mmCIF file with all atom_site columns, C-alpha atoms in Angstrom:
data_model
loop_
_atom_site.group_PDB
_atom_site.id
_atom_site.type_symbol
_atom_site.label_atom_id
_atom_site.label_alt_id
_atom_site.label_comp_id
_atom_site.label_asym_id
_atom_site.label_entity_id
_atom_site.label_seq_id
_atom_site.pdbx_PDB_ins_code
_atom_site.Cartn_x
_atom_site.Cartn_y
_atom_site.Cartn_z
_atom_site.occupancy
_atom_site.B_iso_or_equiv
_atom_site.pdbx_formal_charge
_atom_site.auth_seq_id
_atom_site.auth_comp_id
_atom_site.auth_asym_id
_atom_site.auth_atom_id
_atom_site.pdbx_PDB_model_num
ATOM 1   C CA . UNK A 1 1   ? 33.221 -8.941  30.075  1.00 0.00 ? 1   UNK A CA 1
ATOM 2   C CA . UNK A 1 2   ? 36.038 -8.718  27.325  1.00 0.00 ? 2   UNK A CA 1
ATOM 3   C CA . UNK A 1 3   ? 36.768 -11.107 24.027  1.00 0.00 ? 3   UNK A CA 1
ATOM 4   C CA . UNK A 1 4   ? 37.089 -14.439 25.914  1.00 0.00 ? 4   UNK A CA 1
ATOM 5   C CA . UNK A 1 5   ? 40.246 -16.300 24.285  1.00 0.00 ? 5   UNK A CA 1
ATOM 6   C CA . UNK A 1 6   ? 41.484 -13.870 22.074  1.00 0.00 ? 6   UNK A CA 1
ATOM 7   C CA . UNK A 1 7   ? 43.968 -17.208 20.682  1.00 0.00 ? 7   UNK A CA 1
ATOM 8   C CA . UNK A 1 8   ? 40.663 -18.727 19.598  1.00 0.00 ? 8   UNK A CA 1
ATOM 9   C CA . UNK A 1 9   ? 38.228 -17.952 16.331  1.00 0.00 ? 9   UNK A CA 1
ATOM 10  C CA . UNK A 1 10  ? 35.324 -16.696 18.264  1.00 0.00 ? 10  UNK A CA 1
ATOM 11  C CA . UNK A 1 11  ? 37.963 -14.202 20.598  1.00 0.00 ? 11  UNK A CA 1
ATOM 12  C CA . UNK A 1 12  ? 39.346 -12.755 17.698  1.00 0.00 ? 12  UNK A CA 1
ATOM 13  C CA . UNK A 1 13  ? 35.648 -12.130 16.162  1.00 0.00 ? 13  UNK A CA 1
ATOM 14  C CA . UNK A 1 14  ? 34.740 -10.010 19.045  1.00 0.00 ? 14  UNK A CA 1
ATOM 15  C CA . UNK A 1 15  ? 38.054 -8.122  18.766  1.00 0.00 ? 15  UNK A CA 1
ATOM 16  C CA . UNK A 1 16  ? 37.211 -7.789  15.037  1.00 0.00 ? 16  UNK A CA 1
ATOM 17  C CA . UNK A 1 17  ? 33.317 -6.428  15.552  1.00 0.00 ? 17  UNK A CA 1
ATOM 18  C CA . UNK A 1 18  ? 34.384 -4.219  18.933  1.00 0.00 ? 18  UNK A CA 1
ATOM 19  C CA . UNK A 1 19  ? 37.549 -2.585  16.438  1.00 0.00 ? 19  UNK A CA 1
ATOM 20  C CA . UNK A 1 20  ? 34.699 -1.868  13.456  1.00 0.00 ? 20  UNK A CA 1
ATOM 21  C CA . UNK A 1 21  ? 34.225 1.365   14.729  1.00 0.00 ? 21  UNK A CA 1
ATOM 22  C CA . UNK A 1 22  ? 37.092 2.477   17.265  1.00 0.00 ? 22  UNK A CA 1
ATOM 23  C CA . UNK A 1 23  ? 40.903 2.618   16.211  1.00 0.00 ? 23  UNK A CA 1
ATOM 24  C CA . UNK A 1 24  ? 42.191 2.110   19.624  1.00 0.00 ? 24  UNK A CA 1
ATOM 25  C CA . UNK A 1 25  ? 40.798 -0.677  22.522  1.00 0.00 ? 25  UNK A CA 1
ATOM 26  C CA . UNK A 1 26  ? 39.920 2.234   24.826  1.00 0.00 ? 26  UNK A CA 1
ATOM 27  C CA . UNK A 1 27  ? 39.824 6.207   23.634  1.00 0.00 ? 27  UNK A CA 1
ATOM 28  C CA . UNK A 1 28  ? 41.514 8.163   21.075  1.00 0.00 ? 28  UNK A CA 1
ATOM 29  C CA . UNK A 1 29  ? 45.142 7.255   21.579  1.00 0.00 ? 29  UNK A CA 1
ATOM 30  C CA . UNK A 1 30  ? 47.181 4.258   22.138  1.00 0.00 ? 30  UNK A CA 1
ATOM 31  C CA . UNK A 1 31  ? 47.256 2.665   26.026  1.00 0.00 ? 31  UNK A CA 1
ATOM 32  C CA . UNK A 1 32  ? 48.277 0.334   27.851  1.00 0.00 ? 32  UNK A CA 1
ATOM 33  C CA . UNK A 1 33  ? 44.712 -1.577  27.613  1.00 0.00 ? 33  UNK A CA 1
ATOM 34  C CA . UNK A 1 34  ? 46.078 -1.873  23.735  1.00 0.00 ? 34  UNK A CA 1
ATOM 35  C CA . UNK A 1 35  ? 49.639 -3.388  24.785  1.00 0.00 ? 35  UNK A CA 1
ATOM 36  C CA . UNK A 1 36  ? 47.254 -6.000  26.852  1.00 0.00 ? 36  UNK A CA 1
ATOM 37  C CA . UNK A 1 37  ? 45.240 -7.195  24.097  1.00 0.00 ? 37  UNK A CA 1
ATOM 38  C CA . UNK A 1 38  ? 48.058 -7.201  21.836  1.00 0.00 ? 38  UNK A CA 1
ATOM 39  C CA . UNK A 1 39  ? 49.891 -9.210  24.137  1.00 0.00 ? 39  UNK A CA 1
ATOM 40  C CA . UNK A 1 40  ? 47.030 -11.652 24.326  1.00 0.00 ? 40  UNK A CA 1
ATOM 41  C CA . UNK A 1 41  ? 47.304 -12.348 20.768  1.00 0.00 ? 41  UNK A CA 1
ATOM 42  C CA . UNK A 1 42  ? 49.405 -15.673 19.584  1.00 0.00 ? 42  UNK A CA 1
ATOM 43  C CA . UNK A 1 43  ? 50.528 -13.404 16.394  1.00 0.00 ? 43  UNK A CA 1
ATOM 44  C CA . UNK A 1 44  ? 48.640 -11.484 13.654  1.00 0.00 ? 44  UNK A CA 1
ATOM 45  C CA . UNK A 1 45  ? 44.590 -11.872 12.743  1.00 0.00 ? 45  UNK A CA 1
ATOM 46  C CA . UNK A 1 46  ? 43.834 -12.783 9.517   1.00 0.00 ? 46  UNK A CA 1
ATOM 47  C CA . UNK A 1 47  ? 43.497 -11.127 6.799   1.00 0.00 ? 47  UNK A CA 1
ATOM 48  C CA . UNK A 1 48  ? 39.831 -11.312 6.208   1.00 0.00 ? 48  UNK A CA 1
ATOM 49  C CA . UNK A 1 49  ? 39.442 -9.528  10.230  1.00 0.00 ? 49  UNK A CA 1
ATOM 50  C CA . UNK A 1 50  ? 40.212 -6.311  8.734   1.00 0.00 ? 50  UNK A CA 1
ATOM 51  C CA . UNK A 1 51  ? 39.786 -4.114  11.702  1.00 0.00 ? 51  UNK A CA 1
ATOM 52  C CA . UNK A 1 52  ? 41.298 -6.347  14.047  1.00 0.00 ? 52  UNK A CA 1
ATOM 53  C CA . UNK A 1 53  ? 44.813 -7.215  11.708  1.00 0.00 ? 53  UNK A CA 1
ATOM 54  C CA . UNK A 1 54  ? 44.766 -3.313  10.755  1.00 0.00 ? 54  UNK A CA 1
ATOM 55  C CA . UNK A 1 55  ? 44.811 -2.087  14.711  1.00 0.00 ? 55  UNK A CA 1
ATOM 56  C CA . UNK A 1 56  ? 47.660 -4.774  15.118  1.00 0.00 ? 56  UNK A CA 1
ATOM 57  C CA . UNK A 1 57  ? 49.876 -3.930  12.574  1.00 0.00 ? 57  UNK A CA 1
ATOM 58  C CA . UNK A 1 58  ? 49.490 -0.293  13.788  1.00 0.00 ? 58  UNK A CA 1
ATOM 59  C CA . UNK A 1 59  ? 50.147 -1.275  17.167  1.00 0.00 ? 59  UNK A CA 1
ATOM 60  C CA . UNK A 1 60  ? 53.248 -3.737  16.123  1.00 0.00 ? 60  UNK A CA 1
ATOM 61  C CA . UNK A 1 61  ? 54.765 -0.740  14.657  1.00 0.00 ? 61  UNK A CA 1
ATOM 62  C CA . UNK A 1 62  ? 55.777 1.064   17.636  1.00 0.00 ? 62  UNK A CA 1
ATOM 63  C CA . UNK A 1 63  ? 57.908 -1.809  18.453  1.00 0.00 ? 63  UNK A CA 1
ATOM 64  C CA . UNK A 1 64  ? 59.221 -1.484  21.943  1.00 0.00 ? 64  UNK A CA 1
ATOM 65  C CA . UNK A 1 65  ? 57.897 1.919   22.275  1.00 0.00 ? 65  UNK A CA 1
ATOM 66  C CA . UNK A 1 66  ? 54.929 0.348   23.362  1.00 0.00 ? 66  UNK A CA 1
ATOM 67  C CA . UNK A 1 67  ? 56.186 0.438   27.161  1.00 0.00 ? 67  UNK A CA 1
ATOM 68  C CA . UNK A 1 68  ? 55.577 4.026   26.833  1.00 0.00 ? 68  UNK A CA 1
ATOM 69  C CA . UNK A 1 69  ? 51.973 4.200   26.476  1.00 0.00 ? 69  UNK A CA 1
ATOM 70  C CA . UNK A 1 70  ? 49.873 5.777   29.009  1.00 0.00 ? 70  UNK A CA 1
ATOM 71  C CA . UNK A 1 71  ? 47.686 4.404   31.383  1.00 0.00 ? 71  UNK A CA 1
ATOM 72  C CA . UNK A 1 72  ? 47.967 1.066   33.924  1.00 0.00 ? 72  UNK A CA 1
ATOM 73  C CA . UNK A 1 73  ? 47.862 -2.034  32.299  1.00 0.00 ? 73  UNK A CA 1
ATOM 74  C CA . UNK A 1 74  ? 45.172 -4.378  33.252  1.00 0.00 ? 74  UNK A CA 1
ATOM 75  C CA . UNK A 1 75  ? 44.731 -8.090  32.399  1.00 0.00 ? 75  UNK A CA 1
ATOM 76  C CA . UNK A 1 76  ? 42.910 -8.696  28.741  1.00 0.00 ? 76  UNK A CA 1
ATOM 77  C CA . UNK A 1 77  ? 39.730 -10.103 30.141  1.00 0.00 ? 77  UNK A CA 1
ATOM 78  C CA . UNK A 1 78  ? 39.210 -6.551  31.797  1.00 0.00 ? 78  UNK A CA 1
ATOM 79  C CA . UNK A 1 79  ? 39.210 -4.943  28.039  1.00 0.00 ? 79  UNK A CA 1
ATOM 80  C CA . UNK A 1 80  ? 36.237 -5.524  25.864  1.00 0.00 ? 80  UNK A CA 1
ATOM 81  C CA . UNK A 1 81  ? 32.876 -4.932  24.683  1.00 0.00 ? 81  UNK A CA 1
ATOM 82  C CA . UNK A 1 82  ? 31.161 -5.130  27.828  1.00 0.00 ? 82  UNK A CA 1
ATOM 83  C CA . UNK A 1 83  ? 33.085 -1.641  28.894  1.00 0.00 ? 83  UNK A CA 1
ATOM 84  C CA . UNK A 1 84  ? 32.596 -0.243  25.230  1.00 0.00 ? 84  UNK A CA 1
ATOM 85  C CA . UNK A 1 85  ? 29.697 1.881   26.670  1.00 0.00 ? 85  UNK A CA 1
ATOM 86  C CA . UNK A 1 86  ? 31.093 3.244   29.949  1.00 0.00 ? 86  UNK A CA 1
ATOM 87  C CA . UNK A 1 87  ? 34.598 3.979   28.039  1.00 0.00 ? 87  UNK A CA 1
ATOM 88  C CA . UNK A 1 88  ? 32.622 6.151   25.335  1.00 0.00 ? 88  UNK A CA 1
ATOM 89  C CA . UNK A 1 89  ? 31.165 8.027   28.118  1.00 0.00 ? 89  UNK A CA 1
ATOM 90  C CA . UNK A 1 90  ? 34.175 8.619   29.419  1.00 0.00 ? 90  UNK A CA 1
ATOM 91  C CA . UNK A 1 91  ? 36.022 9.615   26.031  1.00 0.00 ? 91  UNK A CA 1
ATOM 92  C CA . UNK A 1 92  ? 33.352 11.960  25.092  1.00 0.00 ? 92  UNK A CA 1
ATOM 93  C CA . UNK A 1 93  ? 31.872 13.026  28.650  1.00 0.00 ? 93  UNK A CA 1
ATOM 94  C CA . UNK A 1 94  ? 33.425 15.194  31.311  1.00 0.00 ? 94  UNK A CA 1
ATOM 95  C CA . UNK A 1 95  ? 30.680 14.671  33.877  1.00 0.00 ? 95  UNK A CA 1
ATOM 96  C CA . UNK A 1 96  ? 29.434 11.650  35.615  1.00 0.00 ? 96  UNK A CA 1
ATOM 97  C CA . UNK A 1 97  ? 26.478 10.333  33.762  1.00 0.00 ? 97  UNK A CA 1
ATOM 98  C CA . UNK A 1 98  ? 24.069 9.433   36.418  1.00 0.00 ? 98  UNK A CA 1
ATOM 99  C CA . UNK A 1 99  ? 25.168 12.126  38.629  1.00 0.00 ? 99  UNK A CA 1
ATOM 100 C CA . UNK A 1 100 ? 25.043 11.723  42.568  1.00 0.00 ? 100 UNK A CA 1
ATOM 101 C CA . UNK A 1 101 ? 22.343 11.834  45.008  1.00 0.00 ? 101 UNK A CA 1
ATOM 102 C CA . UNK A 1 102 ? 24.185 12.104  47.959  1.00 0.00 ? 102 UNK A CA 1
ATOM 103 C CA . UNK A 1 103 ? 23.094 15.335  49.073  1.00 0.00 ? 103 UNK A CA 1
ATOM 104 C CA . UNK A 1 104 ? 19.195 15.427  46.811  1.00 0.00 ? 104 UNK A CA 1
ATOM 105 C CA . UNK A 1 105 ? 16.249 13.043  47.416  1.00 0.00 ? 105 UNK A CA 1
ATOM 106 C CA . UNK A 1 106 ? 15.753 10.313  45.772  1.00 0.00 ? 106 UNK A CA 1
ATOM 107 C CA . UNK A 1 107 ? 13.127 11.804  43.207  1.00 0.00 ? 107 UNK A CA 1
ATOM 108 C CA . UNK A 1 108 ? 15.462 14.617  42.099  1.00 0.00 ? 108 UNK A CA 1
ATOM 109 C CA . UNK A 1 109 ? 18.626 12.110  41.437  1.00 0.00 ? 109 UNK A CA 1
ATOM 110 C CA . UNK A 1 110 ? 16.196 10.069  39.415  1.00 0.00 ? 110 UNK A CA 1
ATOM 111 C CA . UNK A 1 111 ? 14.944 13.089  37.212  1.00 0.00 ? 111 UNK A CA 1
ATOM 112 C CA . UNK A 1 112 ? 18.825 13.929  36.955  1.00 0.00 ? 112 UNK A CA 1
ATOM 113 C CA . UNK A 1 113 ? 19.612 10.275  36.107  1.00 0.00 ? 113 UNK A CA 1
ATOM 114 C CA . UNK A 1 114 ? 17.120 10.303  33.370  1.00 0.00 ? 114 UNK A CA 1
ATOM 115 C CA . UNK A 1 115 ? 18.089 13.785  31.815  1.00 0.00 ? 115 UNK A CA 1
ATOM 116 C CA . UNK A 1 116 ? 21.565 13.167  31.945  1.00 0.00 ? 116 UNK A CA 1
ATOM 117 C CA . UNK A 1 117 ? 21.516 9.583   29.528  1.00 0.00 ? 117 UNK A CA 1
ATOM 118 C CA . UNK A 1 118 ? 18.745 11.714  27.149  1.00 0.00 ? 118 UNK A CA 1
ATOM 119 C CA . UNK A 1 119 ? 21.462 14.193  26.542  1.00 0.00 ? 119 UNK A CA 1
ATOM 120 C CA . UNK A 1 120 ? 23.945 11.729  25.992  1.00 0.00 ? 120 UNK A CA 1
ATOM 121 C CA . UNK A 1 121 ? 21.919 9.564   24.269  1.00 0.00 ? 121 UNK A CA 1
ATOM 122 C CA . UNK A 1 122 ? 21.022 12.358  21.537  1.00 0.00 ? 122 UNK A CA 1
ATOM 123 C CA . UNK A 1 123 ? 24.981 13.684  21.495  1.00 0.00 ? 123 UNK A CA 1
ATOM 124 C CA . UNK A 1 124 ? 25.698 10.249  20.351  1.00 0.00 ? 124 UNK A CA 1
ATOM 125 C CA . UNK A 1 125 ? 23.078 9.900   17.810  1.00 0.00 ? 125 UNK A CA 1
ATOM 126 C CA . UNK A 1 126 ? 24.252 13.423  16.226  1.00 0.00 ? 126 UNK A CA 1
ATOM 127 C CA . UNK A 1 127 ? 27.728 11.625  15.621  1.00 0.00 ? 127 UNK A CA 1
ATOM 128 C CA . UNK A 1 128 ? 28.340 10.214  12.081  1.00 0.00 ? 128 UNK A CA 1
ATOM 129 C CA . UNK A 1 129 ? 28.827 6.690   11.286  1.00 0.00 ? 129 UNK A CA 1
ATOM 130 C CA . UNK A 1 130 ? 32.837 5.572   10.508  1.00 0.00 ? 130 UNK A CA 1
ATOM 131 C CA . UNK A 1 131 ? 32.392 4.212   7.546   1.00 0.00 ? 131 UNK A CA 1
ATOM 132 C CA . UNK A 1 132 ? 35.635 2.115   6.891   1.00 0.00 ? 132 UNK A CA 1
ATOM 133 C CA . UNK A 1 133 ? 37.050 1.851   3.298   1.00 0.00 ? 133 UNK A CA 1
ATOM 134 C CA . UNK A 1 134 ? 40.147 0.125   1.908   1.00 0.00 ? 134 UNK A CA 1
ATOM 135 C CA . UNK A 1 135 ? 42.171 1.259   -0.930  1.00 0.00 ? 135 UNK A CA 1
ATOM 136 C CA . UNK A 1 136 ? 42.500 -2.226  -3.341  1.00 0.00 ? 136 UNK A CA 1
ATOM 137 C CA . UNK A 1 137 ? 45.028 -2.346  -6.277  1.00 0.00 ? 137 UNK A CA 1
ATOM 138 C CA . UNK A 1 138 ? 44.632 -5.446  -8.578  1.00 0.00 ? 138 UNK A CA 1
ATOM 139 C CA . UNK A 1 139 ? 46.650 -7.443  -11.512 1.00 0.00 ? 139 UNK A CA 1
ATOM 140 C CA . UNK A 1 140 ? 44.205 -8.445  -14.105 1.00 0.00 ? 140 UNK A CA 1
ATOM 141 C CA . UNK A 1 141 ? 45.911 -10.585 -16.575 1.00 0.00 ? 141 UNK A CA 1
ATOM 142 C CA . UNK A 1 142 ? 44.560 -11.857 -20.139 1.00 0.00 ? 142 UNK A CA 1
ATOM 143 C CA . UNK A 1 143 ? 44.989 -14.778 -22.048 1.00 0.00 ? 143 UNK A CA 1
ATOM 144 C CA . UNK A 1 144 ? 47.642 -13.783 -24.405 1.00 0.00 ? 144 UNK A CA 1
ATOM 145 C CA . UNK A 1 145 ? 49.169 -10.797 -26.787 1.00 0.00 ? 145 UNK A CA 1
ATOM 146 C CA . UNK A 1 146 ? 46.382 -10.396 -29.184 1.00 0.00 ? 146 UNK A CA 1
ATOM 147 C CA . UNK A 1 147 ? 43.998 -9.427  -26.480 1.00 0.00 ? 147 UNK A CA 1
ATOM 148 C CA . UNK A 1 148 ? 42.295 -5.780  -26.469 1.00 0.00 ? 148 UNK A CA 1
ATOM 149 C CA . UNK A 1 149 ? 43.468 -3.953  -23.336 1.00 0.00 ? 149 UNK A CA 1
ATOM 150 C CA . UNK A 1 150 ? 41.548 -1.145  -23.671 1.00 0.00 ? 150 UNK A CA 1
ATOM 151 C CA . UNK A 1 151 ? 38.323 -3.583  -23.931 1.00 0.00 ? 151 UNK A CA 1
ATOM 152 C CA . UNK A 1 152 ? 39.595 -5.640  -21.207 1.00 0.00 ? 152 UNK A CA 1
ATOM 153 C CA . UNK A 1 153 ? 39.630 -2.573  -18.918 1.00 0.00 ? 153 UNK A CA 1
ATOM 154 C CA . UNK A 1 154 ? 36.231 -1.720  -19.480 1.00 0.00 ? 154 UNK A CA 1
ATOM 155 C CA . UNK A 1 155 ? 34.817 -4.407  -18.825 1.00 0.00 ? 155 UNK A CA 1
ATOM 156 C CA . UNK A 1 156 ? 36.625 -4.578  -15.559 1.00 0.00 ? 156 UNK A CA 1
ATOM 157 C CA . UNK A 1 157 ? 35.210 -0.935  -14.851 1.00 0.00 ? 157 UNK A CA 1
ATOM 158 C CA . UNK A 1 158 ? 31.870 -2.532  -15.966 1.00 0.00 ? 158 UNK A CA 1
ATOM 159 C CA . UNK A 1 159 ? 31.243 -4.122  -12.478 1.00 0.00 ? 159 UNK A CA 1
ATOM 160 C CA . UNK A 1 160 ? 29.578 -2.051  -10.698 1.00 0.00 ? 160 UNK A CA 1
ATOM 161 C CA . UNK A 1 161 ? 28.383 -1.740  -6.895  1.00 0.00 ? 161 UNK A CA 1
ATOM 162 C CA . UNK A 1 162 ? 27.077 0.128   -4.097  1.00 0.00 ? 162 UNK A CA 1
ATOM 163 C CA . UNK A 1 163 ? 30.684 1.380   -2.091  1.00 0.00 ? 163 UNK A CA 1
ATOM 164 C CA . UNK A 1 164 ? 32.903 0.717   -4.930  1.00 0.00 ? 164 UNK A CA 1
ATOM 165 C CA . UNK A 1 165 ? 34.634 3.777   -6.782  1.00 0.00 ? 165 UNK A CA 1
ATOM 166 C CA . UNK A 1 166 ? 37.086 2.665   -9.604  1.00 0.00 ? 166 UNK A CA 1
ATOM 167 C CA . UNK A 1 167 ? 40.545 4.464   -9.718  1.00 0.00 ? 167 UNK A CA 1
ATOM 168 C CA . UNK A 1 168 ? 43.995 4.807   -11.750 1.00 0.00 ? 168 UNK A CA 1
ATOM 169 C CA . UNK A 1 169 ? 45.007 2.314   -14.385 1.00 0.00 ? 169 UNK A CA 1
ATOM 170 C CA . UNK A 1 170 ? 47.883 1.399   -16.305 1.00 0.00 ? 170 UNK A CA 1
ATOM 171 C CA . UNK A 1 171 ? 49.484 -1.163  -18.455 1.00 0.00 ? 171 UNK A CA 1
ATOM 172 C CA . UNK A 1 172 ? 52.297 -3.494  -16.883 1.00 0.00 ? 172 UNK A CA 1
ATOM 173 C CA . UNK A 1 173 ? 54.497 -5.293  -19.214 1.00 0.00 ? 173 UNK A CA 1
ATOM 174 C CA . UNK A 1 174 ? 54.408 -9.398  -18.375 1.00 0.00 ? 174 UNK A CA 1
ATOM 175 C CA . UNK A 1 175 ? 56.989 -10.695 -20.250 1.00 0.00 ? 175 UNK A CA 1
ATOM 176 C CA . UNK A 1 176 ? 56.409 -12.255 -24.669 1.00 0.00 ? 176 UNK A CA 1
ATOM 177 C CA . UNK A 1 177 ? 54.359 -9.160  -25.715 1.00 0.00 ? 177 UNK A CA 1
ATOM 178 C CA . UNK A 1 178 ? 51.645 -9.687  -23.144 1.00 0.00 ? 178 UNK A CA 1
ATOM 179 C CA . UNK A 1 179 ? 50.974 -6.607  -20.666 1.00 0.00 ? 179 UNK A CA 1
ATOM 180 C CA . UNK A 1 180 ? 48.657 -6.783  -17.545 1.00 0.00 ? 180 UNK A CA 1
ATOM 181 C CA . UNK A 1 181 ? 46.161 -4.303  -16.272 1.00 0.00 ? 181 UNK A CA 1
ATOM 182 C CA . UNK A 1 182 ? 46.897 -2.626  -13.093 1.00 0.00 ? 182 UNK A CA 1
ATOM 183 C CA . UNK A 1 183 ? 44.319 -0.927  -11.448 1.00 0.00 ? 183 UNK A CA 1
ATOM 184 C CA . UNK A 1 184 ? 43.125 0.925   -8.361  1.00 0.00 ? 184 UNK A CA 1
ATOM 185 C CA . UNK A 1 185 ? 39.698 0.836   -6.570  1.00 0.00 ? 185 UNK A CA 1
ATOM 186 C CA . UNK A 1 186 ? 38.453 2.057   -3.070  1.00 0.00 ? 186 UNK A CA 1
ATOM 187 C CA . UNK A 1 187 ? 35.963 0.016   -1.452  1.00 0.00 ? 187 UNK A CA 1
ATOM 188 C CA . UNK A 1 188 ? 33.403 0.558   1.515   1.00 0.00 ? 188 UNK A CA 1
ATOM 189 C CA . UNK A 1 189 ? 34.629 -2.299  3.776   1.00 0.00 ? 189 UNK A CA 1
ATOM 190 C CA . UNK A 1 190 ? 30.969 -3.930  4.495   1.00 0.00 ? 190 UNK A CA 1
ATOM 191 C CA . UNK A 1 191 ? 29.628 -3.886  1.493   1.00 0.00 ? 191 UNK A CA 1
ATOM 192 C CA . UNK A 1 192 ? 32.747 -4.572  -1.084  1.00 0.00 ? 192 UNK A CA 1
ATOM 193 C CA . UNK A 1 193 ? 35.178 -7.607  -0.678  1.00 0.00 ? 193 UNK A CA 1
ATOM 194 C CA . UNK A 1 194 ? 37.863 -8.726  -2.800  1.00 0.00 ? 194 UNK A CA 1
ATOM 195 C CA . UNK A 1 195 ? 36.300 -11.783 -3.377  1.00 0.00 ? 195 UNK A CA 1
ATOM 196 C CA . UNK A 1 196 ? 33.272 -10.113 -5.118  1.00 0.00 ? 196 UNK A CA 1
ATOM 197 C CA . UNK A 1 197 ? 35.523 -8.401  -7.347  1.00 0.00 ? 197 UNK A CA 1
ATOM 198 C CA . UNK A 1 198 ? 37.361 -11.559 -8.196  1.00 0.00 ? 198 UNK A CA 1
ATOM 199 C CA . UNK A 1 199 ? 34.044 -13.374 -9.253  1.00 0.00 ? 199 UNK A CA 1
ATOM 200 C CA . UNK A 1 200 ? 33.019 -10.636 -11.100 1.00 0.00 ? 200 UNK A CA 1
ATOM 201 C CA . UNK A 1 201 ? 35.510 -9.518  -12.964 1.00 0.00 ? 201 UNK A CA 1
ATOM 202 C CA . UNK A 1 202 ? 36.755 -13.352 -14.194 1.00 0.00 ? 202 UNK A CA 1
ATOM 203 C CA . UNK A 1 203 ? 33.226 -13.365 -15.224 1.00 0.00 ? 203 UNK A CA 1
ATOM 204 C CA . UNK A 1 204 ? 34.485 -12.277 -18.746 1.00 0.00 ? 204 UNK A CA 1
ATOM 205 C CA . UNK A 1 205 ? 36.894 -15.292 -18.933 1.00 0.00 ? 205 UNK A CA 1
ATOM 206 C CA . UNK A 1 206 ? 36.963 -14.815 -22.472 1.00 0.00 ? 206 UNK A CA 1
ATOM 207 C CA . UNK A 1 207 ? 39.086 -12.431 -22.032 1.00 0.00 ? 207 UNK A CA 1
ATOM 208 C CA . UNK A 1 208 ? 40.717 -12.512 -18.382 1.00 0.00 ? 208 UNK A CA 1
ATOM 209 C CA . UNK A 1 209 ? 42.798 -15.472 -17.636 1.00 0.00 ? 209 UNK A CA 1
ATOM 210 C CA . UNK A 1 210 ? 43.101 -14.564 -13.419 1.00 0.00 ? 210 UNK A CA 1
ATOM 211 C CA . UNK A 1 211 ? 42.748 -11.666 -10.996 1.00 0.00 ? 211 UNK A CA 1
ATOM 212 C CA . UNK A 1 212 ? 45.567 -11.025 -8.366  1.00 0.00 ? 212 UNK A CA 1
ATOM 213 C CA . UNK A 1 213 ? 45.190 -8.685  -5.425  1.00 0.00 ? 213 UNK A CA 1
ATOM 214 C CA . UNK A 1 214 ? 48.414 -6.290  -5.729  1.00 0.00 ? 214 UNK A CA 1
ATOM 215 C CA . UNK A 1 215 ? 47.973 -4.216  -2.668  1.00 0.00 ? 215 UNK A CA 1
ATOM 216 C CA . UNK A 1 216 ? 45.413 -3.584  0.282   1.00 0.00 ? 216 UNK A CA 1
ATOM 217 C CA . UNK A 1 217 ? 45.254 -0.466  2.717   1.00 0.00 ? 217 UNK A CA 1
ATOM 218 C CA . UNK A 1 218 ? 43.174 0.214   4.974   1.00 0.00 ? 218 UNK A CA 1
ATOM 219 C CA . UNK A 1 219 ? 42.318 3.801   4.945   1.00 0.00 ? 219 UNK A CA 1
#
C-alpha cells in the first residue's frame, strides 16, 4: 500500500500516475492525507510529473493554513493507490458496498454483495474521463530582421496534432529590428508535450533560429 519512497524516482511516479485523474490524495477537498504526502516530499516534482508538481504547488499555496485541513493525519505509507478504490467508494457512495450479513444467510448477502459492486461498477463507467490539458505560451524567434513573420507564423500553426488547438499570437519586439512570435496553444496532456512542439516547429530552421517555452498552466 501507498507510493513507497516518495524522495525516490519510482515514489514520485506513483504519486504522478495515482494524481492523473484525482486533484486531491483522498476526495474532493484538501485533507490532512494531502499535508502527509506533501510532507513526505524532499521539495517540488519535476516539471515533466505534471500532475504530481501541479497538486503541490496547489497545496504549497495555502502555506500554513494547511494545519487547518480536515480529517486525522495518518503516516504517508497509509495514502496511496492501493486505497484509490475503497476511497472512490467512499467519495461517491453513501452505503456500504458489500452490505452486511449479519442478520441474512449466507446466500442472500452474497446476491447483495454481487448487486451492490454491479451498480457501482456501471455508476462508475457512466462517469467521463478527466481529460487533463495545459495552456502552453511559446517564444519563437527567427534568424534576423528580414525574416517574414507572417510566414513564420504559419508555419508554426502548420504542425498539427491530435489534442493540440492553436491560440492568440502577437509580435514581441527583440531588440535591432528583429521581433519574436508569441503564441498560445492548449494541449491534451497525454498526447501533446512541449518537446514535440519544439522538434516540430524548429523543423523549419530556415526560418526559426530557437523555440522557448514562455508559460505553462495547468488547466
Amino acid at each position: 500500500m501507498g507510493f513507497g519512497d516518495l524522495k525516490s524516482a519510482a515514489g514520485l511516479k506513483a504519486l504522478n500516475d495515482y494524481l492523473a485523474e484525482r486533484s486531491y490524495i483522498e476526495g474532493y477537498v484538501p485533507s490532512q492525507a494531502d499535508v502527509a504526502v506533501f510532507q513526505a516530499l524532499s521539495g517540488a516534482p519535476a516539471a515533466n510529473l505534471y500532475h504530481a508538481l501541479r497538486w503541490y504547488e496547489h497545496i504549497n499555496s495555502f502555506g500554513l493554513a494547511r494545519t487547518a485541513f480536515p480529517g486525522a493525519k495518518k503516516a504517508a505509507s497509509e495514502y496511496g493507490p492501493a486505497g484509490a478504490a475503497a476511497d472512490d467508494v467512499d467519495a461517491d457512495d453513501d452505503f456500504d458496498l458489500f452490505g452486511s450479513d449479519d442478520e441474512e444467510d449466507k446466500a442472500e448477502a452474497e446476491r447483495l454483495k454481487e448487486e451492490r459492486v454491479r451498480q457501482y461498477a456501471e455508476k462508475k463507467a457512466k462517469k467521463p474521463a478527466l481529460i487533463a490539458k495545459s495552456n502552453i505560451i511559446l517564444y519563437v524567434k527567427p534568424w534576423d530582421d528580414e525574416t517574414d513573420m507572417g510566414e513564420l507564423e504559419q508555419r508554426v500553426r502548420s504542425v498539427t496534432a491530435d489534442g493540440l488547438l492553436w491560440g492568440a499570437s502577437k509580435l514581441v519586439p527583440v531588440g535591432y529590428g528583429i521581433k519574436k512570435l508569441q503564441i498560445a496553444c492548449v494541449v491534451e496532456d497525454d498526447k501533446v508535450g512541449t518537446d514535440f512542439l519544439e522538434e516540430e516547429i524548429t523543423k523549419h530552421e530556415d526560418m526559426i533560429q530557437s523555440v522557448d517555452i514562455a508559460a505553462f498552466n495547468k488547466i
